[in-house]
CSV table of C-alpha atoms and ligand atoms in Angstrom, one decimal:
chain,number,residue,atom,x,y,z
X,1,MET,CA,16.6,-27.9,-12.3
X,2,SER,CA,13.6,-29.8,-10.9
X,3,THR,CA,11.8,-31.9,-13.6
X,4,SER,CA,8.3,-32.5,-12.4
X,5,ARG,CA,5.8,-29.8,-12.0
X,6,GLN,CA,5.0,-30.8,-8.5
X,7,THR,CA,8.5,-29.8,-7.4
X,8,ARG,CA,8.9,-26.6,-9.4
X,9,GLN,CA,10.0,-23.8,-7.2
X,10,VAL,CA,8.8,-20.3,-7.8
X,11,TYR,CA,10.4,-17.2,-6.3
X,12,ILE,CA,8.3,-14.1,-6.1
X,13,GLU,CA,9.7,-10.7,-5.4
X,14,THR,CA,7.3,-7.7,-5.0
X,15,TYR,CA,7.7,-4.0,-5.5
X,16,GLY,CA,5.4,-1.1,-5.1
X,17,CYS,CA,2.2,-0.6,-3.1
X,18,GLN,CA,0.3,-2.9,-0.8
X,19,MET,CA,-2.0,-3.8,-3.6
X,20,ASN,CA,1.0,-5.5,-5.2
X,21,VAL,CA,1.8,-7.4,-2.0
X,22,ALA,CA,-1.8,-8.6,-2.0
X,23,ASP,CA,-1.6,-9.5,-5.7
X,24,SER,CA,1.6,-11.5,-5.1
X,25,GLU,CA,-0.4,-13.5,-2.5
X,26,VAL,CA,-3.1,-14.1,-5.1
X,27,VAL,CA,-0.5,-15.3,-7.6
X,28,GLY,CA,0.9,-17.5,-4.8
X,29,GLY,CA,-2.6,-19.0,-4.3
X,30,ILE,CA,-3.1,-19.6,-8.0
X,31,LEU,CA,0.4,-21.3,-8.4
X,32,LYS,CA,-0.1,-23.4,-5.4
X,33,THR,CA,-3.4,-24.8,-6.6
X,34,SER,CA,-1.6,-25.7,-9.9
X,35,GLY,CA,1.0,-27.7,-8.1
X,36,TYR,CA,3.9,-25.2,-7.8
X,37,SER,CA,5.7,-24.5,-4.6
X,38,LEU,CA,7.0,-21.1,-3.5
X,39,THR,CA,10.7,-20.7,-2.4
X,40,GLU,CA,12.7,-17.9,-0.8
X,41,ASP,CA,15.9,-19.2,-2.5
X,42,LEU,CA,16.4,-17.2,-5.6
X,43,ALA,CA,19.4,-19.2,-6.8
X,44,GLY,CA,17.6,-22.5,-6.6
X,45,ALA,CA,14.3,-21.3,-8.2
X,46,ASP,CA,13.0,-22.7,-11.5
X,47,VAL,CA,10.8,-19.6,-12.1
X,48,VAL,CA,11.5,-16.0,-10.9
X,49,LEU,CA,8.6,-13.6,-10.9
X,50,VAL,CA,8.9,-10.0,-10.2
X,51,ASN,CA,5.7,-8.1,-9.4
X,52,THR,CA,6.4,-4.5,-10.5
X,53,CYS,CA,5.4,-0.9,-10.0
X,54,ALA,CA,5.2,1.8,-12.7
X,55,ILE,CA,4.2,4.8,-10.7
X,56,ARG,CA,7.4,6.7,-11.0
X,57,GLU,CA,10.4,6.3,-13.4
X,58,ASN,CA,12.8,5.5,-10.6
X,59,ALA,CA,10.6,2.5,-9.5
X,60,GLU,CA,11.0,1.1,-13.0
X,61,GLN,CA,14.7,1.7,-13.1
X,62,ARG,CA,15.1,-0.3,-9.9
X,63,ILE,CA,13.3,-3.2,-11.4
X,64,TYR,CA,15.4,-3.2,-14.5
X,65,GLY,CA,18.4,-3.5,-12.1
X,66,ARG,CA,16.8,-6.5,-10.4
X,67,ILE,CA,16.0,-8.2,-13.8
X,68,GLY,CA,19.7,-7.8,-14.7
X,69,LEU,CA,20.7,-9.5,-11.5
X,70,PHE,CA,18.2,-12.3,-12.1
X,71,GLY,CA,20.1,-12.8,-15.4
X,72,THR,CA,23.3,-13.7,-13.6
X,73,TYR,CA,21.4,-16.6,-11.9
X,74,LYS,CA,19.8,-17.5,-15.2
X,75,ARG,CA,23.2,-17.8,-16.9
X,76,ARG,CA,24.1,-20.3,-14.2
X,77,ASN,CA,20.8,-22.1,-14.5
X,78,PRO,CA,19.7,-21.7,-18.2
X,79,GLY,CA,16.4,-23.4,-17.6
X,80,MET,CA,15.3,-20.7,-15.2
X,81,LEU,CA,12.3,-18.7,-16.3
X,82,ILE,CA,12.0,-15.0,-15.6
X,83,GLY,CA,8.5,-13.4,-15.5
X,84,VAL,CA,7.5,-9.7,-15.2
X,85,LEU,CA,4.1,-9.1,-13.5
X,86,GLY,CA,2.1,-6.1,-12.5
X,87,CYS,CA,2.0,-2.5,-13.6
X,88,MET,CA,5.2,-2.4,-15.6
X,89,ALA,CA,4.2,-5.5,-17.5
X,90,GLU,CA,0.9,-3.8,-18.3
X,91,ARG,CA,2.6,-0.6,-19.3
X,92,LEU,CA,5.6,-1.9,-21.4
X,93,ARG,CA,4.0,-5.1,-22.8
X,94,LEU,CA,5.8,-6.7,-25.7
X,95,SER,CA,8.8,-4.4,-25.4
X,96,LEU,CA,9.8,-6.2,-22.2
X,97,LEU,CA,10.0,-9.5,-24.2
X,98,GLU,CA,12.7,-7.9,-26.4
X,99,ASP,CA,15.1,-8.5,-23.4
X,100,ASP,CA,16.3,-12.1,-23.9
X,101,LEU,CA,16.2,-12.6,-20.1
X,102,VAL,CA,12.4,-12.2,-19.9
X,103,ASP,CA,10.2,-15.2,-20.7
X,104,LEU,CA,6.9,-14.0,-19.4
X,105,VAL,CA,4.9,-10.7,-19.2
X,106,VAL,CA,1.6,-10.8,-17.3
X,107,GLY,CA,-0.5,-7.8,-16.4
X,108,PRO,CA,-2.5,-7.4,-13.1
X,109,ASP,CA,-5.8,-8.8,-14.6
X,110,GLU,CA,-4.3,-11.9,-16.1
X,111,TYR,CA,-2.8,-13.9,-13.3
X,112,ARG,CA,-5.1,-16.8,-13.8
X,113,LYS,CA,-3.3,-17.5,-17.1
X,114,LEU,CA,0.1,-17.8,-15.2
X,115,PRO,CA,0.2,-21.6,-14.8
X,116,GLY,CA,-0.6,-22.2,-18.5
X,117,LEU,CA,1.8,-19.6,-19.7
X,118,MET,CA,4.5,-21.0,-17.3
X,119,GLU,CA,4.1,-24.5,-18.7
X,120,ARG,CA,4.5,-23.4,-22.2
X,121,ALA,CA,7.4,-21.1,-21.3
X,122,LEU,CA,9.2,-24.1,-19.7
X,123,GLU,CA,9.0,-25.7,-23.1
X,124,GLY,CA,10.6,-22.6,-24.6
X,125,GLU,CA,7.7,-20.4,-25.7
X,126,GLN,CA,7.7,-16.8,-24.5
X,127,GLY,CA,4.3,-15.7,-23.2
X,128,ILE,CA,2.4,-12.5,-22.8
X,129,ALA,CA,-1.0,-11.7,-21.3
X,130,VAL,CA,-1.8,-8.0,-20.6
X,131,ARG,CA,-5.5,-7.6,-21.2
X,132,LEU,CA,-7.3,-5.4,-18.6
X,133,SER,CA,-10.6,-6.6,-17.4
X,134,ARG,CA,-13.8,-4.8,-16.2
X,135,VAL,CA,-14.8,-7.7,-14.0
X,136,GLU,CA,-11.7,-9.6,-12.8
X,137,ASN,CA,-11.4,-9.3,-9.0
X,138,TYR,CA,-10.0,-12.7,-8.0
X,139,ASP,CA,-13.0,-13.1,-5.6
X,140,ASP,CA,-12.7,-16.9,-5.5
X,141,ILE,CA,-8.9,-17.2,-5.1
X,142,THR,CA,-7.6,-17.9,-1.7
X,143,PRO,CA,-4.4,-15.7,-1.4
X,144,LEU,CA,-1.3,-17.6,-0.1
X,145,ARG,CA,-0.4,-15.5,3.0
X,146,THR,CA,2.7,-15.9,5.2
X,147,ASP,CA,2.1,-13.4,8.0
X,148,GLY,CA,0.2,-14.9,10.9
X,149,VAL,CA,-0.9,-11.5,12.5
X,150,CYS,CA,-1.7,-9.0,9.8
X,151,ALA,CA,-3.4,-9.6,6.5
X,152,TRP,CA,-3.8,-7.5,3.4
X,153,LEU,CA,-7.2,-8.0,1.7
X,154,SER,CA,-8.0,-6.4,-1.6
X,155,VAL,CA,-11.7,-5.3,-1.9
X,156,MET,CA,-11.6,-3.3,-5.1
X,157,ARG,CA,-9.3,-2.9,-8.1
X,158,GLY,CA,-8.6,-0.2,-10.6
X,159,CYS,CA,-9.2,3.5,-10.6
X,160,ASP,CA,-11.5,5.8,-12.5
X,161,LYS,CA,-10.3,9.1,-11.0
X,162,PHE,CA,-7.7,9.9,-13.7
X,163,CYS,CA,-5.6,12.3,-11.7
X,164,THR,CA,-3.5,13.8,-14.4
X,165,PHE,CA,-0.2,12.6,-13.2
X,166,CYS,CA,-1.2,9.1,-12.4
X,167,VAL,CA,-0.5,6.0,-14.6
X,168,VAL,CA,-2.7,3.7,-12.4
X,169,PRO,CA,-5.9,4.0,-14.5
X,170,PHE,CA,-3.9,2.7,-17.5
X,171,THR,CA,-2.0,-0.1,-15.7
X,172,ARG,CA,-4.8,-1.4,-13.5
X,173,GLY,CA,-7.9,-0.4,-15.5
X,174,ARG,CA,-11.4,0.5,-14.5
X,175,GLU,CA,-12.8,0.4,-11.0
X,176,ARG,CA,-14.5,-2.9,-9.9
X,177,SER,CA,-15.4,-4.2,-6.4
X,178,ARG,CA,-15.7,-7.6,-5.0
X,179,SER,CA,-19.0,-8.6,-3.2
X,180,VAL,CA,-19.5,-7.8,0.4
X,181,GLU,CA,-20.3,-11.4,1.0
X,182,SER,CA,-17.0,-12.8,-0.4
X,183,ILE,CA,-15.0,-10.2,1.7
X,184,VAL,CA,-16.9,-11.0,4.9
X,185,ARG,CA,-16.3,-14.8,4.2
X,186,GLU,CA,-12.5,-14.1,3.9
X,187,VAL,CA,-12.4,-12.1,7.1
X,188,VAL,CA,-14.2,-14.9,9.0
X,189,ASP,CA,-11.6,-17.3,7.7
X,190,LEU,CA,-8.8,-15.0,8.7
X,191,SER,CA,-10.3,-14.6,12.1
X,192,SER,CA,-10.6,-18.4,12.6
X,193,GLN,CA,-6.9,-18.7,11.6
X,194,GLY,CA,-6.1,-16.3,14.4
X,195,LEU,CA,-5.2,-13.2,12.4
X,196,LYS,CA,-5.5,-10.0,14.4
X,197,GLU,CA,-5.4,-7.2,11.8
X,198,VAL,CA,-6.9,-6.9,8.3
X,199,THR,CA,-6.2,-3.9,6.0
X,200,LEU,CA,-8.9,-3.5,3.3
X,201,LEU,CA,-7.1,-2.4,0.1
X,202,GLY,CA,-8.0,-0.6,-3.1
X,203,GLN,CA,-6.3,2.0,-5.3
X,204,ASN,CA,-9.3,4.0,-4.3
X,205,VAL,CA,-10.8,2.0,-1.6
X,206,ASN,CA,-13.5,4.3,-0.4
X,207,SER,CA,-15.2,4.2,-3.8
X,208,PHE,CA,-16.0,0.6,-3.2
X,209,ARG,CA,-19.5,-0.2,-4.2
X,210,ASP,CA,-21.5,-3.5,-4.2
X,211,GLY,CA,-25.1,-2.7,-5.4
X,212,GLU,CA,-26.6,-0.5,-2.8
X,213,ARG,CA,-23.8,-1.0,-0.3
X,214,ASP,CA,-20.8,1.4,-0.1
X,215,PHE,CA,-17.5,1.4,1.7
X,216,ALA,CA,-19.0,2.5,5.0
X,217,ASP,CA,-21.5,-0.4,4.8
X,218,LEU,CA,-18.6,-2.8,4.1
X,219,MET,CA,-16.4,-1.5,7.0
X,220,GLN,CA,-19.4,-2.0,9.3
X,221,GLU,CA,-19.9,-5.6,8.3
X,222,VAL,CA,-16.2,-6.4,8.3
X,223,ALA,CA,-15.7,-4.8,11.8
X,224,ALA,CA,-18.6,-6.9,13.2
X,225,VAL,CA,-16.9,-10.2,12.3
X,226,ASP,CA,-14.5,-10.3,15.2
X,227,ARG,CA,-14.1,-7.4,17.7
X,228,THR,CA,-10.6,-8.5,18.7
X,229,MET,CA,-9.5,-8.0,15.1
X,230,ARG,CA,-8.3,-4.5,14.0
X,231,ILE,CA,-9.5,-3.2,10.8
X,232,ARG,CA,-7.6,-0.7,8.7
X,233,PHE,CA,-8.0,0.6,5.1
X,234,THR,CA,-6.0,2.3,2.5
X,235,THR,CA,-5.9,4.4,0.3
X,236,SER,CA,-8.7,6.9,0.1
X,237,HIS,CA,-9.5,9.8,-2.1
X,238,PRO,CA,-10.9,13.0,-0.4
X,239,GLN,CA,-13.8,13.0,-2.8
X,240,ASP,CA,-15.2,9.7,-1.5
X,241,MET,CA,-14.5,10.3,2.2
X,242,SER,CA,-18.2,10.5,3.2
X,243,GLY,CA,-19.5,11.8,6.5
X,244,ARG,CA,-21.0,8.4,7.1
X,245,LEU,CA,-17.7,6.7,6.6
X,246,ILE,CA,-16.1,9.0,9.2
X,247,ASP,CA,-19.0,8.1,11.5
X,248,VAL,CA,-18.5,4.5,11.0
X,249,ILE,CA,-14.7,4.8,11.7
X,250,ALA,CA,-15.5,6.7,14.9
X,251,GLY,CA,-18.4,4.3,16.0
X,252,GLU,CA,-16.8,0.9,15.4
X,253,GLU,CA,-14.4,0.3,18.2
X,254,ASN,CA,-12.1,-2.1,16.3
X,255,ILE,CA,-11.7,0.1,13.2
X,256,CYS,CA,-8.4,1.8,13.7
X,257,ASN,CA,-8.3,5.6,14.2
X,258,TYR,CA,-6.1,6.2,11.3
X,259,VAL,CA,-6.8,7.8,8.0
X,260,HIS,CA,-4.4,8.1,5.1
X,261,LEU,CA,-5.8,10.8,2.9
X,262,PRO,CA,-3.5,12.0,0.0
X,263,VAL,CA,-3.8,15.8,-0.6
X,264,GLN,CA,-0.9,16.0,-3.2
X,265,SER,CA,-0.6,19.8,-3.0
X,266,GLY,CA,-1.5,22.8,-1.0
X,267,SER,CA,-2.1,25.0,-4.1
X,268,ASP,CA,-5.6,25.1,-5.6
X,269,ARG,CA,-4.1,26.0,-9.0
X,270,ILE,CA,-2.0,22.8,-8.9
X,271,LEU,CA,-4.9,20.7,-7.5
X,272,GLY,CA,-6.9,21.9,-10.5
X,273,LEU,CA,-4.2,20.9,-13.0
X,274,MET,CA,-4.0,17.5,-11.2
X,275,ASN,CA,-7.7,17.0,-11.6
X,276,ARG,CA,-8.0,16.2,-7.9
X,277,THR,CA,-11.6,17.6,-7.8
X,278,TYR,CA,-11.3,19.4,-4.5
X,279,THR,CA,-9.9,22.6,-3.1
X,280,VAL,CA,-7.5,23.1,-0.3
X,281,ASP,CA,-10.3,24.5,1.8
X,282,HIS,CA,-12.5,21.5,1.2
X,283,TYR,CA,-9.7,19.2,2.2
X,284,ARG,CA,-9.0,21.3,5.4
X,285,ARG,CA,-12.6,21.1,6.4
X,286,LEU,CA,-12.6,17.4,5.8
X,287,ILE,CA,-9.6,16.9,8.1
X,288,GLY,CA,-11.4,19.2,10.7
X,289,ARG,CA,-14.4,16.9,10.5
X,290,ILE,CA,-12.3,13.7,10.8
X,291,ARG,CA,-10.4,15.0,13.9
X,292,GLU,CA,-13.7,16.3,15.6
X,293,THR,CA,-15.5,13.0,15.0
X,294,ILE,CA,-12.7,10.5,15.7
X,295,PRO,CA,-10.9,11.3,18.9
X,296,GLY,CA,-7.2,10.5,18.9
X,297,VAL,CA,-7.2,10.0,15.1
X,298,ALA,CA,-3.9,10.0,13.2
X,299,VAL,CA,-3.9,11.4,9.6
X,300,SER,CA,-1.3,10.9,7.0
X,301,THR,CA,-0.9,12.1,3.4
X,302,ASP,CA,0.9,12.0,0.1
X,303,ILE,CA,2.6,15.0,-1.5
X,304,ILE,CA,3.9,15.4,-5.1
X,305,SER,CA,6.6,18.1,-5.5
X,306,GLY,CA,7.5,19.7,-8.7
X,307,PHE,CA,4.3,19.1,-10.7
X,308,PRO,CA,4.5,21.0,-14.1
X,309,THR,CA,4.4,24.8,-13.6
X,310,GLU,CA,4.6,24.5,-9.7
X,311,THR,CA,6.1,27.8,-8.6
X,312,GLU,CA,7.9,28.6,-5.4
X,313,ASP,CA,4.6,30.2,-4.2
X,314,ASP,CA,2.7,27.0,-4.9
X,315,HIS,CA,5.4,25.0,-3.0
X,316,ARG,CA,5.1,27.5,-0.1
X,317,MET,CA,1.4,26.9,0.1
X,318,THR,CA,2.1,23.1,0.5
X,319,VAL,CA,4.6,23.8,3.2
X,320,ASP,CA,2.1,26.1,5.0
X,321,LEU,CA,-0.7,23.4,4.7
X,322,LEU,CA,1.6,20.8,6.3
X,323,THR,CA,2.6,23.3,9.1
X,324,GLU,CA,-1.1,24.0,9.7
X,325,ILE,CA,-2.5,20.5,9.6
X,326,ARG,CA,0.4,18.8,11.3
X,327,PHE,CA,0.0,15.3,9.8
X,328,ASP,CA,1.1,12.3,11.7
X,329,GLY,CA,2.9,11.1,8.5
X,330,ALA,CA,3.5,12.4,5.0
X,331,PHE,CA,5.1,10.7,2.0
X,332,THR,CA,6.6,13.1,-0.4
X,333,PHE,CA,7.5,12.3,-4.0
X,334,LYS,CA,9.3,14.1,-6.9
X,335,TYR,CA,6.9,14.4,-9.8
X,336,SER,CA,7.7,11.9,-12.4
X,337,ALA,CA,6.1,12.3,-16.0
X,338,ARG,CA,4.3,9.1,-17.0
X,339,GLU,CA,3.5,8.3,-20.6
X,340,ARG,CA,-0.3,8.3,-21.5
X,341,THR,CA,-1.2,10.6,-18.6
X,342,LYS,CA,-2.6,14.1,-19.2
X,343,ALA,CA,0.3,15.7,-17.4
X,344,TRP,CA,2.6,13.9,-19.9
X,345,GLU,CA,1.5,16.5,-22.4
X,346,MET,CA,2.5,19.4,-20.0
X,347,GLU,CA,6.1,20.4,-20.0
X,348,ASP,CA,8.0,18.8,-17.1
X,349,ASN,CA,9.5,22.2,-16.4
X,350,ILE,CA,10.7,21.9,-12.8
X,351,PRO,CA,14.4,20.9,-12.7
X,352,GLU,CA,15.2,17.6,-10.9
X,353,GLU,CA,17.4,19.5,-8.5
X,354,GLU,CA,14.6,21.9,-7.6
X,355,LYS,CA,12.2,19.0,-7.1
X,356,GLY,CA,14.7,17.5,-4.8
X,357,LYS,CA,15.1,20.7,-2.8
X,358,ARG,CA,11.3,20.9,-2.4
X,359,VAL,CA,10.9,17.3,-1.3
X,360,TRP,CA,13.8,17.7,1.2
X,361,GLU,CA,12.2,20.8,2.7
X,362,ILE,CA,8.9,19.0,3.1
X,363,THR,CA,10.5,15.8,4.6
X,364,GLU,CA,12.5,17.8,7.1
X,365,LEU,CA,9.4,19.7,8.2
X,366,GLN,CA,7.5,16.5,8.5
X,367,HIS,CA,10.2,14.9,10.5
X,368,ALA,CA,10.2,17.7,13.0
X,369,ILE,CA,6.4,17.5,13.3
X,370,ALA,CA,6.5,13.7,13.8
X,371,LEU,CA,9.3,14.0,16.3
X,372,GLU,CA,7.3,16.5,18.4
X,373,GLN,CA,4.2,14.3,18.2
X,374,ASN,CA,6.1,11.2,19.2
X,375,ARG,CA,7.8,13.0,22.1
X,376,ASN,CA,4.4,14.1,23.4
X,377,LEU,CA,3.7,10.4,23.9
X,378,ILE,CA,6.7,10.0,26.3
X,379,GLY,CA,5.2,9.1,29.7
X,380,THR,CA,1.9,7.7,28.3
X,381,ALA,CA,0.9,4.1,27.8
X,382,VAL,CA,-0.1,2.9,24.4
X,383,ARG,CA,-1.8,-0.4,23.3
X,384,VAL,CA,0.1,-2.3,20.6
X,385,LEU,CA,-0.6,-5.4,18.6
X,386,VAL,CA,2.5,-7.4,19.0
X,387,GLU,CA,4.0,-8.3,15.6
X,388,GLY,CA,7.3,-10.1,16.4
X,389,PRO,CA,11.0,-9.5,16.9
X,390,SER,CA,12.4,-6.1,15.8
X,391,ARG,CA,14.6,-5.9,12.8
X,392,LYS,CA,17.6,-4.9,15.0
X,393,SER,CA,17.5,-7.4,17.9
X,394,PRO,CA,15.8,-10.8,18.8
X,395,TYR,CA,15.6,-9.5,22.4
X,396,GLU,CA,13.3,-6.7,21.3
X,397,TYR,CA,9.8,-7.0,19.9
X,398,THR,CA,7.8,-4.5,17.9
X,399,GLY,CA,4.1,-3.7,17.7
X,400,ARG,CA,2.0,-1.0,16.3
X,401,THR,CA,-0.5,1.3,17.9
X,402,GLU,CA,-4.0,1.8,16.5
X,403,THR,CA,-2.6,5.0,14.9
X,404,SER,CA,0.1,2.9,13.1
X,405,ARG,CA,3.1,4.1,15.2
X,406,THR,CA,5.8,1.5,15.6
X,407,VAL,CA,6.7,0.7,19.2
X,408,VAL,CA,9.9,-1.2,20.2
X,409,PHE,CA,10.1,-2.9,23.7
X,410,PRO,CA,12.2,-5.5,25.4
X,411,HIS,CA,10.7,-9.0,24.8
X,412,ALA,CA,9.5,-11.0,27.7
X,413,ASP,CA,6.7,-13.5,27.1
X,414,GLU,CA,4.6,-11.7,24.5
X,415,GLN,CA,3.5,-13.7,21.5
X,416,PRO,CA,2.8,-12.2,18.1
X,417,GLY,CA,-0.9,-11.5,17.8
X,418,GLU,CA,-1.3,-10.4,21.4
X,419,TYR,CA,-2.1,-7.0,22.6
X,420,ALA,CA,0.3,-5.4,25.1
X,421,GLU,CA,0.3,-2.1,27.0
X,422,ILE,CA,3.6,-0.2,26.7
X,423,ARG,CA,4.7,2.8,28.6
X,424,ILE,CA,6.7,5.1,26.3
X,425,ASP,CA,10.1,6.3,27.7
X,426,ARG,CA,11.9,7.4,24.4
X,427,ALA,CA,11.1,8.4,20.9
X,428,ASN,CA,12.5,9.5,17.5
X,429,SER,CA,10.6,10.7,14.6
X,430,ALA,CA,9.9,7.2,13.3
X,431,THR,CA,9.7,4.9,16.4
X,432,LEU,CA,8.6,4.9,20.0
X,433,PHE,CA,10.5,2.9,22.6
X,434,GLY,CA,9.1,1.7,26.0
X,435,ARG,CA,8.4,-1.1,28.4
X,436,ARG,CA,5.4,-3.3,29.2
X,437,THR,CA,3.2,-2.1,32.0
X,438,GLY,CA,1.0,-5.1,32.6
X,439,ASP,CA,-0.2,-8.4,31.3
X,440,VAL,CA,-0.7,-9.1,27.7
X,441,SER,CA,-4.2,-9.8,26.5
X,442,GLY,CA,-6.3,-11.4,23.8
X,443,ALA,CA,-7.9,-8.0,23.7
X,444,ALA,CA,-11.4,-7.1,24.8
X,445,PRO,CA,-12.8,-4.5,22.4
X,446,GLN,CA,-12.2,-1.4,24.5
X,447,SER,CA,-8.6,-2.5,25.1
X,448,LEU,CA,-7.9,-1.9,21.4
X,449,ARG,CA,-8.0,1.8,22.1
X,450,GLU,CA,-4.9,3.8,22.9
X,451,SER,CA,-5.2,5.0,26.5
X,452,ALA,CA,-3.5,8.2,27.5
X,453,ALA,CA,-2.7,7.1,31.0
W,1,LIG,N1,4.9,11.2,-9.9
W,1,LIG,C1,5.2,11.3,-8.5
W,1,LIG,N2,4.3,10.8,-7.7
W,1,LIG,C2,3.3,10.1,-8.0
W,1,LIG,N3,2.2,9.5,-7.3
W,1,LIG,C3,1.4,9.0,-8.2
W,1,LIG,N4,1.8,9.3,-9.5
W,1,LIG,C4,2.9,10.0,-9.4
W,1,LIG,C5,3.8,10.6,-10.3
W,1,LIG,N5,3.6,10.6,-11.6
W,1,LIG,C6,2.2,9.5,-5.9
W,1,LIG,C7,0.9,10.2,-5.3
W,1,LIG,C8,0.1,9.0,-4.9
W,1,LIG,C9,1.2,8.1,-4.4
W,1,LIG,C10,0.8,6.7,-4.3
W,1,LIG,O1,2.2,8.2,-5.4
W,1,LIG,O2,1.3,11.0,-4.3
W,1,LIG,O3,-0.8,9.3,-3.8
W,2,LIG,FE1,-3.8,7.5,-9.3
W,2,LIG,FE2,-5.5,9.5,-8.6
W,2,LIG,FE3,-6.4,7.0,-9.0
W,2,LIG,FE4,-4.9,7.5,-6.8
W,2,LIG,S1,-7.0,8.4,-7.3
W,2,LIG,S2,-4.7,5.7,-8.2
W,2,LIG,S3,-3.5,9.0,-7.6
W,2,LIG,S4,-5.5,8.3,-10.5
């Protein structure tokens, strides 16, 4: 094990949503300033931190499995520290320290305490910090980013919606937003470093507020920083999807025409039990307005199957809604009862097998829709932001369209961060395949748009 603090190596592994990815970069920033360095080598690490997710039971089970594996490294290197960060740390608190493998437990609002806690833990003292804050937003911390093309940028934290199934208000606390100025400053910095895509993040990003300025105002200011930079955002609640925000997405050429808008269920009765605060009809009209206002927009959603009391009829309504709306993407989850939530009090009465069947049916339907939509793009040319080599082959590169479709093409001279036009000749439900039609570009504003040539 290394002895001086300057050479202490920290390995960070991240689970869960993009907020956690952004938070791990904040942790990286804090640790680097305190003289630690990050490593990708688990076996050689002095400190192993796992940033965790508590949204569903199976997310937690997976993390227990990882902690067990870290234990095998720790037995070989007894000085190694293991720290649990994030939502599971917040939820399970002291009980995590009962496991001898775990030295540190740090919740999402306490990352500034990490260097101090790590120092003491290296001297043998277990540490815990899990207080939630009404103000912490890490406004002044420069995240340690590794990707040179796309950046996550967290603009607000926490959630005040209290959907009855969701543990997030308990693990991440109350809503709070950063200042527009600090966000714009960070985007200016990213632009000067050559990054080409920024995704504004929040559990409930469109309820962002800084004094008189709302999320639509923020998006406008961020989009104006660098017109060659794409702007995305996630995740939104239908209640805060204002007409003005839709107009801003349509009006600012470099804001991507892509909206992720979780509906959760196609049954008004279930939406009521979930405390989602909208009806299916309201949601339907919202999607209609988004599609009318933003030409070529892609919309995706989240669905929960098997919420307490969900009948076959309720499930049918969800299937019908997906058939009607034809989302570009849908993430479907089996309902998982979470302690402290309102739904925890309801009987989790849908058998796991039935939940699985419902998820399967929705997933199959969505695959068929996505396949059809992707096949419709065969023969057209799409603009992609080049990201780098594909996972399967160094001779192929991948990029994403404005609508977040992944495109794979033979690599010639494109560099990550350039825009290229690809003619699509093949598609499956997840990926488009094609070839370059012309030169790559640093992207004039209008070239960000997908062309349907
Ligand atoms: N069980 C299953 N899915 C859940 N989600 C949130 N809480 C739960 C839960 N208890 C899903 C919702 C949300 C997405 C991020 O995770 O669909 O939109
Ligand atoms: Fe959870 Fe609902 Fe808040 Fe999303 S809006 S984080 S689902 S409570």
